[in-house]
Coordinates of C-alpha atoms and ligand atoms in Angstrom, one line a residue:
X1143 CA -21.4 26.7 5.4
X1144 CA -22.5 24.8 7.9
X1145 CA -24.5 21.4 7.2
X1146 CA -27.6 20.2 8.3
X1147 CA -29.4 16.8 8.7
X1148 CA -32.5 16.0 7.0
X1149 CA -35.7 16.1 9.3
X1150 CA -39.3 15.1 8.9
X1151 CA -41.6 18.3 9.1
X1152 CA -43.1 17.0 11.9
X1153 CA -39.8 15.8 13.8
X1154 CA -40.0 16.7 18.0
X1155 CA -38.1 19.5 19.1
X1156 CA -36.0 17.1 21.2
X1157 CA -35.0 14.8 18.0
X1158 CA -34.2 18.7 16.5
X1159 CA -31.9 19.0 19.1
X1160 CA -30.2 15.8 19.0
X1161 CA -29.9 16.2 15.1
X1162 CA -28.2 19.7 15.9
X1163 CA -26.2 18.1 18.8
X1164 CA -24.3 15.4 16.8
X1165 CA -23.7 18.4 13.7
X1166 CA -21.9 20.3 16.6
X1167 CA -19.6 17.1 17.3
X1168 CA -18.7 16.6 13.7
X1169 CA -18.2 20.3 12.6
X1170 CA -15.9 20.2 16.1
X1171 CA -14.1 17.0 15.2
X1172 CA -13.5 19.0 11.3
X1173 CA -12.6 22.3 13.2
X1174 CA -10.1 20.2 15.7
X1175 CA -8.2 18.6 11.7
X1176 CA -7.7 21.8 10.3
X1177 CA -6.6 23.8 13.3
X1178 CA -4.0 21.2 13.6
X1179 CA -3.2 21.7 10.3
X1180 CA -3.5 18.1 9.3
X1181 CA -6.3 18.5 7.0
X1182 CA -5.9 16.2 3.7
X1183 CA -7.7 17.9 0.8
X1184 CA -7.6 16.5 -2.5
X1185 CA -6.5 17.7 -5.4
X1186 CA -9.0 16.5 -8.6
X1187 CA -6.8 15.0 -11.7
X1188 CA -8.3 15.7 -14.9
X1189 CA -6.2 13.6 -16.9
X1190 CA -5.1 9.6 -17.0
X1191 CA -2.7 8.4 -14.0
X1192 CA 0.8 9.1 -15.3
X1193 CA 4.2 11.0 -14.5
X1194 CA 2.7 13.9 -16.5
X1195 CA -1.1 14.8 -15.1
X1196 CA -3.1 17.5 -15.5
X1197 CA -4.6 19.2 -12.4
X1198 CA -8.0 20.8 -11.8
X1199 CA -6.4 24.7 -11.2
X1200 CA -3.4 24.7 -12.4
X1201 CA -2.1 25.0 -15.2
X1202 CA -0.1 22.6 -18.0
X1203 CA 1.4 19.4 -18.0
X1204 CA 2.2 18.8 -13.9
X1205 CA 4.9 16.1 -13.3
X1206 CA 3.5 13.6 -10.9
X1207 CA 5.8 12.5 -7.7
X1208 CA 3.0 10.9 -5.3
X1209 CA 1.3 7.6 -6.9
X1210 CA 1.7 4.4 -6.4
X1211 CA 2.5 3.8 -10.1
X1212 CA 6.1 2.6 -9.3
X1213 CA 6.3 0.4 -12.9
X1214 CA 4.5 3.2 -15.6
X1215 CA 1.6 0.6 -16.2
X1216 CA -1.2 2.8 -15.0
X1217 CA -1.9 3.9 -18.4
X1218 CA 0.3 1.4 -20.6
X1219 CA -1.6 1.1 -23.9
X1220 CA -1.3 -2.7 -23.5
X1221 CA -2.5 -2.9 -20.3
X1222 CA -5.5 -0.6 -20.9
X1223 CA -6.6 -2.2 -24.4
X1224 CA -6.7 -5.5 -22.4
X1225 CA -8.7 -4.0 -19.9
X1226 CA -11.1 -3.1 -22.8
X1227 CA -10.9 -6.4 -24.3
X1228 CA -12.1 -8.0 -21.3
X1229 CA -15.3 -5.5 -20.5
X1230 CA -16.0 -6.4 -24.5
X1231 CA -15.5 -10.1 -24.0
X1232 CA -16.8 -10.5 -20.3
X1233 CA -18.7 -7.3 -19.4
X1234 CA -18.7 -4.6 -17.0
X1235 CA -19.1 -6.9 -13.9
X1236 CA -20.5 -10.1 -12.1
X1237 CA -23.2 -9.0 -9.8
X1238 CA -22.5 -11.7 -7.8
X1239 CA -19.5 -13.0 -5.1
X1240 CA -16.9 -15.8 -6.1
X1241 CA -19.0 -18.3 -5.0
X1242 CA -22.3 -18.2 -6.0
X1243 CA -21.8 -16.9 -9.9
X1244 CA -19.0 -14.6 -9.8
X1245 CA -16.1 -16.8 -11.1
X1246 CA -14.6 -16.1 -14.5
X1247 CA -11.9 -18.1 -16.2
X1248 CA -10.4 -14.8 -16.3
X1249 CA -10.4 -14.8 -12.6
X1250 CA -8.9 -18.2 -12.2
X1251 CA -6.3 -17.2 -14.8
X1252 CA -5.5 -14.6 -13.1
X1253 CA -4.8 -16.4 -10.1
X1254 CA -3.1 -19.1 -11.4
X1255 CA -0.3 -16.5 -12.6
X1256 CA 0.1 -14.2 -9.5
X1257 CA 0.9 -17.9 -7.8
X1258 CA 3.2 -18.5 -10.6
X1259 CA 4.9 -14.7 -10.2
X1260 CA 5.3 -15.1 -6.7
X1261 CA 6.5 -18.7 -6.9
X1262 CA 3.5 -20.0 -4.1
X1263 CA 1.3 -23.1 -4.5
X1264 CA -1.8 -20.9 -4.6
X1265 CA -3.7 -17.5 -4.7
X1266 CA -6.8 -15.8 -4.2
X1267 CA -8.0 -12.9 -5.6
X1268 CA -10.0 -10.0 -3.5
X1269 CA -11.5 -6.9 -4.2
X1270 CA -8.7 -4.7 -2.3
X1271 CA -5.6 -6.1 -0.5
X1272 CA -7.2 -4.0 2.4
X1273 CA -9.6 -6.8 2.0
X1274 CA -6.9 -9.5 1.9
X1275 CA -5.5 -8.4 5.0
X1276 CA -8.9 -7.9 6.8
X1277 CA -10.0 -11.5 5.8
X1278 CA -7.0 -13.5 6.5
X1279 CA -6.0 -13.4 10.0
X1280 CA -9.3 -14.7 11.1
X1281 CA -9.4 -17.8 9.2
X1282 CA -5.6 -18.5 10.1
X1283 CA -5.8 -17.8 13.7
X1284 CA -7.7 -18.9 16.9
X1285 CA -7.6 -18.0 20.5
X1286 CA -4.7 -20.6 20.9
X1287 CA -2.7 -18.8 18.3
X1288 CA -0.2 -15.5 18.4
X1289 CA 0.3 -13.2 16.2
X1290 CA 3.6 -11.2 16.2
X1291 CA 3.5 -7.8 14.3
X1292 CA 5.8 -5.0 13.6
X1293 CA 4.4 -1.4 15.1
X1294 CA 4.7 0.3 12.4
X1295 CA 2.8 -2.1 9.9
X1296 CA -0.1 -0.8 7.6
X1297 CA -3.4 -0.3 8.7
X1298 CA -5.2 -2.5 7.0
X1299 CA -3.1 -5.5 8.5
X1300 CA -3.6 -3.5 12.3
X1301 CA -7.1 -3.9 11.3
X1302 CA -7.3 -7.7 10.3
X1303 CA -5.5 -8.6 13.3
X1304 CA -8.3 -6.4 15.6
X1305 CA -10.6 -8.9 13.9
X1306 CA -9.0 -12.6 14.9
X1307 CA -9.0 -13.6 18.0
X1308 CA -5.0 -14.8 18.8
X1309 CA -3.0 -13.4 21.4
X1310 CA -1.3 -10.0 19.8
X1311 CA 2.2 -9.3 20.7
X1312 CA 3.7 -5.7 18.6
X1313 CA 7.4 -5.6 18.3
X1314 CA 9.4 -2.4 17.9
X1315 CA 9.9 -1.4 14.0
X1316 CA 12.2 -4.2 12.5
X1317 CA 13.8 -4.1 16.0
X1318 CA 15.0 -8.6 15.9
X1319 CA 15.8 -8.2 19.4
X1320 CA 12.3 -7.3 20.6
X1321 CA 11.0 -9.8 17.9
X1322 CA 13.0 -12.5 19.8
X1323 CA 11.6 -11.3 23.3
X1324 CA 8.2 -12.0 21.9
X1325 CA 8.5 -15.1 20.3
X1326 CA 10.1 -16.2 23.9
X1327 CA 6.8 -14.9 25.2
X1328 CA 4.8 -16.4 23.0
X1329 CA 6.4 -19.9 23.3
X1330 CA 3.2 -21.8 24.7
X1331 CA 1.0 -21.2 22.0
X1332 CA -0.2 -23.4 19.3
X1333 CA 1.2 -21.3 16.0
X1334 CA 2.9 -18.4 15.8
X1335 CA 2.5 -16.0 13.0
X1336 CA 5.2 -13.1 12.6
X1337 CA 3.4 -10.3 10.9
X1338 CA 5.3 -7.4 8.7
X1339 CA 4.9 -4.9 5.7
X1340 CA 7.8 -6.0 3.2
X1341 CA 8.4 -2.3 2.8
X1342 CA 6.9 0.2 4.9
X1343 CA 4.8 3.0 3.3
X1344 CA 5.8 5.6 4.7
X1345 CA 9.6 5.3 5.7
X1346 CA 10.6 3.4 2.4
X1347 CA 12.3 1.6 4.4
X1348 CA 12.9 -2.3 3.9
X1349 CA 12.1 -5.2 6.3
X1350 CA 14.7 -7.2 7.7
X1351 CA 13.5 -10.6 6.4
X1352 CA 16.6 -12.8 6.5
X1353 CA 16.7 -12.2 10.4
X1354 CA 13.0 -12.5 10.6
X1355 CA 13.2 -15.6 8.9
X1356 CA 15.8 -16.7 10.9
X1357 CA 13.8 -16.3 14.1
X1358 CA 11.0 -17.9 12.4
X1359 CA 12.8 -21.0 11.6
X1360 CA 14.8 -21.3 15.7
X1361 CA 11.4 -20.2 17.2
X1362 CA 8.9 -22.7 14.7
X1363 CA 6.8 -19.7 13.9
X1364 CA 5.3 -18.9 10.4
X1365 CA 6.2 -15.5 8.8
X1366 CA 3.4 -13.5 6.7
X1367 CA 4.4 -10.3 4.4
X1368 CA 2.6 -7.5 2.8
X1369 CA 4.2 -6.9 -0.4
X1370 CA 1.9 -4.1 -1.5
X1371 CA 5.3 -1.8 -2.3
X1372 CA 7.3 -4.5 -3.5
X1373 CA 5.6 -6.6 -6.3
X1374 CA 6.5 -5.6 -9.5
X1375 CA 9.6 -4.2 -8.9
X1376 CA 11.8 -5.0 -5.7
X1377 CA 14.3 -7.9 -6.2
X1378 CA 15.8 -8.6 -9.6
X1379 CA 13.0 -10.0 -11.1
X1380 CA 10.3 -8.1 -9.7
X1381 CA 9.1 -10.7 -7.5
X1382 CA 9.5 -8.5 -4.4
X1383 CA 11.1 -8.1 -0.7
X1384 CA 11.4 -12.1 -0.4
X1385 CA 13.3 -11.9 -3.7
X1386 CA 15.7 -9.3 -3.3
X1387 CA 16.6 -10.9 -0.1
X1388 CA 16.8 -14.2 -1.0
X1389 CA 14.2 -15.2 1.5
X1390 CA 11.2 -16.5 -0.9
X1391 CA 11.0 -20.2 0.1
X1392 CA 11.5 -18.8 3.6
X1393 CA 8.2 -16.7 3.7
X1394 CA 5.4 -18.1 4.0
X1395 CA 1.8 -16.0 2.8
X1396 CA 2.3 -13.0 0.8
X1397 CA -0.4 -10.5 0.2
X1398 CA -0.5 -8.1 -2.3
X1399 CA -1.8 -5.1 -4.3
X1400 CA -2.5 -5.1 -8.0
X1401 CA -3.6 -1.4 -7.6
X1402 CA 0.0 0.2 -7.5
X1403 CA 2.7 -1.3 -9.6
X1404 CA 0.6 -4.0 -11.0
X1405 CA -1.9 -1.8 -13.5
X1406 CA -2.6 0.4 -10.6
X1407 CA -6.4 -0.2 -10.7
X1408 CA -7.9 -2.1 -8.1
X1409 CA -7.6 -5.7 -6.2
X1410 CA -5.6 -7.3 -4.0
X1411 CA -5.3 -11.0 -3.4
X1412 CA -3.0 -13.6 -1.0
X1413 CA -0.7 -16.5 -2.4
X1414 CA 0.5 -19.6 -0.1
X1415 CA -0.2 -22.8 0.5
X1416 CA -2.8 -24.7 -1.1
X1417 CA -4.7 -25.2 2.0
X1418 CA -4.7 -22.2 3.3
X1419 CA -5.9 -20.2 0.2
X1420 CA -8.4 -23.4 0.2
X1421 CA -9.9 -22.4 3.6
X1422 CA -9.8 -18.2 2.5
X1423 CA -12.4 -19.5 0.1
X1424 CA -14.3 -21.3 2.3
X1425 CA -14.4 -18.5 5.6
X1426 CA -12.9 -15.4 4.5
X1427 CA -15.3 -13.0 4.9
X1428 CA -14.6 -10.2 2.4
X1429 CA -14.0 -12.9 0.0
X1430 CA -17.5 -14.4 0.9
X1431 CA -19.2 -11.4 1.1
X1432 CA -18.4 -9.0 -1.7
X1433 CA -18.2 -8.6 -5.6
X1434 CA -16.1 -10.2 -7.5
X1435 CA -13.4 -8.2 -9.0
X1436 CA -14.7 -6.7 -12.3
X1437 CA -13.4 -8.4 -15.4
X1438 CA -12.0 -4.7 -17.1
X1439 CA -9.7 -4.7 -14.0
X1440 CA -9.0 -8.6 -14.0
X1441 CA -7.7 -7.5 -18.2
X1442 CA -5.4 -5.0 -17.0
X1443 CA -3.9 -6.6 -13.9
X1444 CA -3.7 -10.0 -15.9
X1445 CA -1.7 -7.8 -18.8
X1446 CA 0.9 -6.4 -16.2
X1447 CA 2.0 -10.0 -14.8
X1448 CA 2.2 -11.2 -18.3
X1449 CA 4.1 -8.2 -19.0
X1450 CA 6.7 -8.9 -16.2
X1451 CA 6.7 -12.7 -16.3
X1452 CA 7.9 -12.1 -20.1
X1453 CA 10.8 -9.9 -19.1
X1454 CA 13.4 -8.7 -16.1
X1455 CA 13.7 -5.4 -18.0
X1456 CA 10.5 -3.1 -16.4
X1457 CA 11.3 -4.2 -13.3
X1458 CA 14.8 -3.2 -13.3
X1459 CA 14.1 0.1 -14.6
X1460 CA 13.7 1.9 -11.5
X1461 CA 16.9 1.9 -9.3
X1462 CA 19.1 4.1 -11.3
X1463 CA 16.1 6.6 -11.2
X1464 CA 15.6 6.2 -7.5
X1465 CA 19.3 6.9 -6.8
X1466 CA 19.3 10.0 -8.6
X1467 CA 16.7 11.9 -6.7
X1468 CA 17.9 10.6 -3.3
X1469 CA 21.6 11.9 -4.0
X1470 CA 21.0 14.9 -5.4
X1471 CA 18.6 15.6 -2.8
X1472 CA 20.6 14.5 0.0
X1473 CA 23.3 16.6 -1.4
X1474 CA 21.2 19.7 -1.6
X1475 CA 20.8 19.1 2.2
X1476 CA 17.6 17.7 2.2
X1477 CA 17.4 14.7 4.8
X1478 CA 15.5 11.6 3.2
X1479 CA 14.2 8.4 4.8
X1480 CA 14.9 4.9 3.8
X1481 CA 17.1 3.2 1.9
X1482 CA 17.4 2.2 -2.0
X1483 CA 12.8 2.0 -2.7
X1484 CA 11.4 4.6 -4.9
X1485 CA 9.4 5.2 -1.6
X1486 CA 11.6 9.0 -0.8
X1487 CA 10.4 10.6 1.9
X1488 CA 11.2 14.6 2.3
X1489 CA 11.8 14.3 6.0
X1490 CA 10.2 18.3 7.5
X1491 CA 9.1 17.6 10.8
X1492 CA 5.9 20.4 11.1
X1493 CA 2.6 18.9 9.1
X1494 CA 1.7 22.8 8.2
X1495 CA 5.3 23.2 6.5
X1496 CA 4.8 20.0 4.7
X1497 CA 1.6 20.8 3.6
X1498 CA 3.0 24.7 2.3
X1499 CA 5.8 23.1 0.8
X1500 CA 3.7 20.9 -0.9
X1501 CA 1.4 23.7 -2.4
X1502 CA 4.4 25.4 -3.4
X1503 CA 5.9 22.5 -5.2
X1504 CA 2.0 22.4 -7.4
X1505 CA 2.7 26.3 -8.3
X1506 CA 6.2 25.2 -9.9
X1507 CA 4.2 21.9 -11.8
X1508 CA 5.6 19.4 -9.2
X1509 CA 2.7 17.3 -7.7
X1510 CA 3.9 15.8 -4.1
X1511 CA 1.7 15.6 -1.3
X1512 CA 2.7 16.3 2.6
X1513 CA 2.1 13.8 5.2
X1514 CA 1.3 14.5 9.0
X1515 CA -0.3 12.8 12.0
X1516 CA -2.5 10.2 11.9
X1517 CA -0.6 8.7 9.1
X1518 CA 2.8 9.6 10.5
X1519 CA 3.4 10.1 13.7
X1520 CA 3.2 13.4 15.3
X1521 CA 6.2 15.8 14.6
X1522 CA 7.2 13.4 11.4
X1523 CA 5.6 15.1 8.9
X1524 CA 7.1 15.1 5.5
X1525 CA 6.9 14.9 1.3
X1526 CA 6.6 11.4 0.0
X1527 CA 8.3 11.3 -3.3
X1528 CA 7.8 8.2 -5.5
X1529 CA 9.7 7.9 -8.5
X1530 CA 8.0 5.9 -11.2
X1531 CA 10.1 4.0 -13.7
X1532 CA 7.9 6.2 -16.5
X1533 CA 10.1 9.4 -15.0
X1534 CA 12.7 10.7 -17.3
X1535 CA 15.9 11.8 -15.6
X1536 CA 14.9 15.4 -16.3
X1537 CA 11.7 14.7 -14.6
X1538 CA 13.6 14.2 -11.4
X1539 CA 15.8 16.7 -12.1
X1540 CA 13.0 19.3 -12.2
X1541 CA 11.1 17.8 -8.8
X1542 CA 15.0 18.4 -7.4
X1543 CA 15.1 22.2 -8.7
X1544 CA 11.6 22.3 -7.0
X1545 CA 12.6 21.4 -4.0
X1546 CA 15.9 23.1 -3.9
X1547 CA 13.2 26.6 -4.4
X1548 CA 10.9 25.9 -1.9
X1549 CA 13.2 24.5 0.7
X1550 CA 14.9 27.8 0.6
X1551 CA 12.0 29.8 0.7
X1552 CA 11.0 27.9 3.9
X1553 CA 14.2 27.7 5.2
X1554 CA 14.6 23.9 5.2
X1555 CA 17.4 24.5 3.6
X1556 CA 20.3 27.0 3.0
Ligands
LIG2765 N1 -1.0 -2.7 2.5 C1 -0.2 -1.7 2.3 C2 1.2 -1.7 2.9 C3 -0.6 -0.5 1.5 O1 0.2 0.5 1.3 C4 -1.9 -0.5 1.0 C5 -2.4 0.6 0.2 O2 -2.3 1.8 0.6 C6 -2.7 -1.6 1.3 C7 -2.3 -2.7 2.0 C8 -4.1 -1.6 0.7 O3 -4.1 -1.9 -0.6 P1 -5.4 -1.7 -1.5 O4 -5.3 -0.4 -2.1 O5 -5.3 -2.8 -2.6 O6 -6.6 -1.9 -0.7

């Protein structure tokens, strides 16, 4: 059906056809997505996040493969009854930014032990690590500055550095050669900031750190990591990329998510040095200019650090599950990206095959969802499979059996 825009009774004919004009470029731009076949519906979930879901449309229990809920805390009873505790205790929300009346203890507490978790001097809390990227680069960087970023990095970190004003230099994915030319390039200005994802969404593949580091240190630049598919549960203690390869008094700013390993539900936040998270106070704009983080979610997120400050154990209980779908799916002939992260991606190739294969995958109660162009690139569409650490093995073993069907059925495989 098509839409329409509302219109005064007594609207001009000419502001008619302008309304109608601008419906025509949307309901083209909408016609252009799903011809290419790179429409992204969305399925509804009628149940709490989890590896077991239930789906609007289908039927039973459907085994989960595609959040971000790498750890199982989503719906952990302890992390949801201290979300609870906290809306009893502190209310629904703040109706007011950090700086005029929007500061709880719980806030500050909050912070204090993400800076302790990821071993920095400081941290500040935002509403979205979208909104941590978006507000950092500005305050760090001035025209005299560079900024040195991997291609492939998320788009919320493409989008902070659209808004500061440093010289941008993009280096080829973790290519250390190209890095090098840059920083060469780059030599006359005043600081230097070398920009990557810790692990990349969409590849689950992991950033060379010691090398970048390396660099970093012969070329006197700073080096800046988004951690959002790390913290929790890369490295042996959870702390993330900079842990597991041994780079964390090497990297300077890390921001973060606590909306995917770390309760999954909302926030995101930067820890550094003292000064720096001083001045993100003081000038970051979606710090400045938007709610504070509302204290139910502040419960939860502050209940999943405790939980993996106490102990090693939840973060460690993800690699043996990881390995298991990535070798028996390699060994069914299946090519998957990346290395050892619980990021898999089902490499296919076609967005419209990886969006039937998905749909076929729901039908046998295996929820994955296909990626295709603008997220990927063109002609790299695929499945991304995430194993959380709340799978079972026969969990994976039933996504494998699903695949092993429907890659045969679509000749993927043989
Ligand atoms: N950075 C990366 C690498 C991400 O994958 C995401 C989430 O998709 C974000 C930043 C944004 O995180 P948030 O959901 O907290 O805004």
């Amino acid at each position: 059906q098509m839409s329409s825009l509302p219109r005064a009774a007594n609207a001009s004919r000419a502001y008619a056809a302008a309304a109608q004009a601008v419906l025509s470029v949307l309901e083209s731009e909408l016609d252009a997505i799903r011809t290419a076949g790179t429409w992204k519906g969305e399925r509804v979930i009628t149940s709490q996040q989890g590896p077991r879901i239930s789906v609007d449309g289908s039927r039973g229990d459907i085994l989960n493969f595609c959040a971000n809920n790498y750890l199982g805390l989503s719906n952990h009873p302890e992390v949801v009854k201290a979300g609870i505790d906290a809306l009893k205790k502190y209310g629904a929300g703040l109706s007011s930014v950090r700086f005029i009346c929007g500061t709880q203890s719980i806030h500050k507490n909050l912070e204090e032990k993400l800076a302790r978790f990821h071993e920095r001097e400081d941290c500040i809390l935002y509403a979205s690590c979208f909104d941590a990227n978006a507000g950092l680069f500005e305050v760090l960087l001035g025209p005299d500055d560079a900024v040195l970023s991997d291609e492939l990095n998320h788009a919320s970190i493409i989008d902070g550095i659209r808004l500061c004003r440093a010289k941008r230099f993009r280096y080829k994915h973790m290519d250390l050669n190209d890095l090098e030319e840059k920083l060469k390039e780059s030599r006359s200005s005043r600081m230097r900031l070398v920009v990557t994802d810790g692990v990349f969404s969409m590849d689950g593949d992991v950033a060379p750190l010691q090398g970048i580091c390396d660099l970093a240190e012969q070329y006197g630049a700073l080096v800046f990591i988004d951690e959002c598919h790390a913290t929790g549960f890369l490295g042996p203690r959870g702390r993330g990329t900079d842990e597991l390869l041994g780079v964390m008094d090497r990297v300077h700013i890390v921001n973060s998510t606590l909306g995917k390993a770390l309760g999954g539900a909302a926030g995101g936040y930067t820890v550094g040095p003292k000064a720096l998270i001083e001045l993100l106070r003081q000038r970051s704009r979606p710090y400045l200019f938007s709610n504070s983080l509302p204290p139910p979610v502040v419960g939860c997120a502050t209940r999943a650090v405790e939980l993996l400050l106490a102990s090693n154990e939840i973060a460690q209980s993800m690699a043996a599950k990881t390995m298991r779908f990535r070798n028996n799916m390699t060994q069914a002939g299946f090519t998957i990206s990346g290395t050892a992260h619980p990021i898999c991606p089902v490499m296919l190739g076609d967005a419209r095959l990886a969006s039937l294969m998905a749909d076929d995958m729901l039908k046998l109660g295996v929820y994955v969802i296909g990626f295709s162009y603008p997220v990927v690139p063109k002609g790299k569409a695929r499945i991304r499979v995430q194993i959380s650490a709340a799978h079972t093995d026969e969990d994976i073993d039933r996504a494998v059996d699903a695949f092993i069907q429907t890659g045969r059925k679509h000749g993927v495989i043989s």
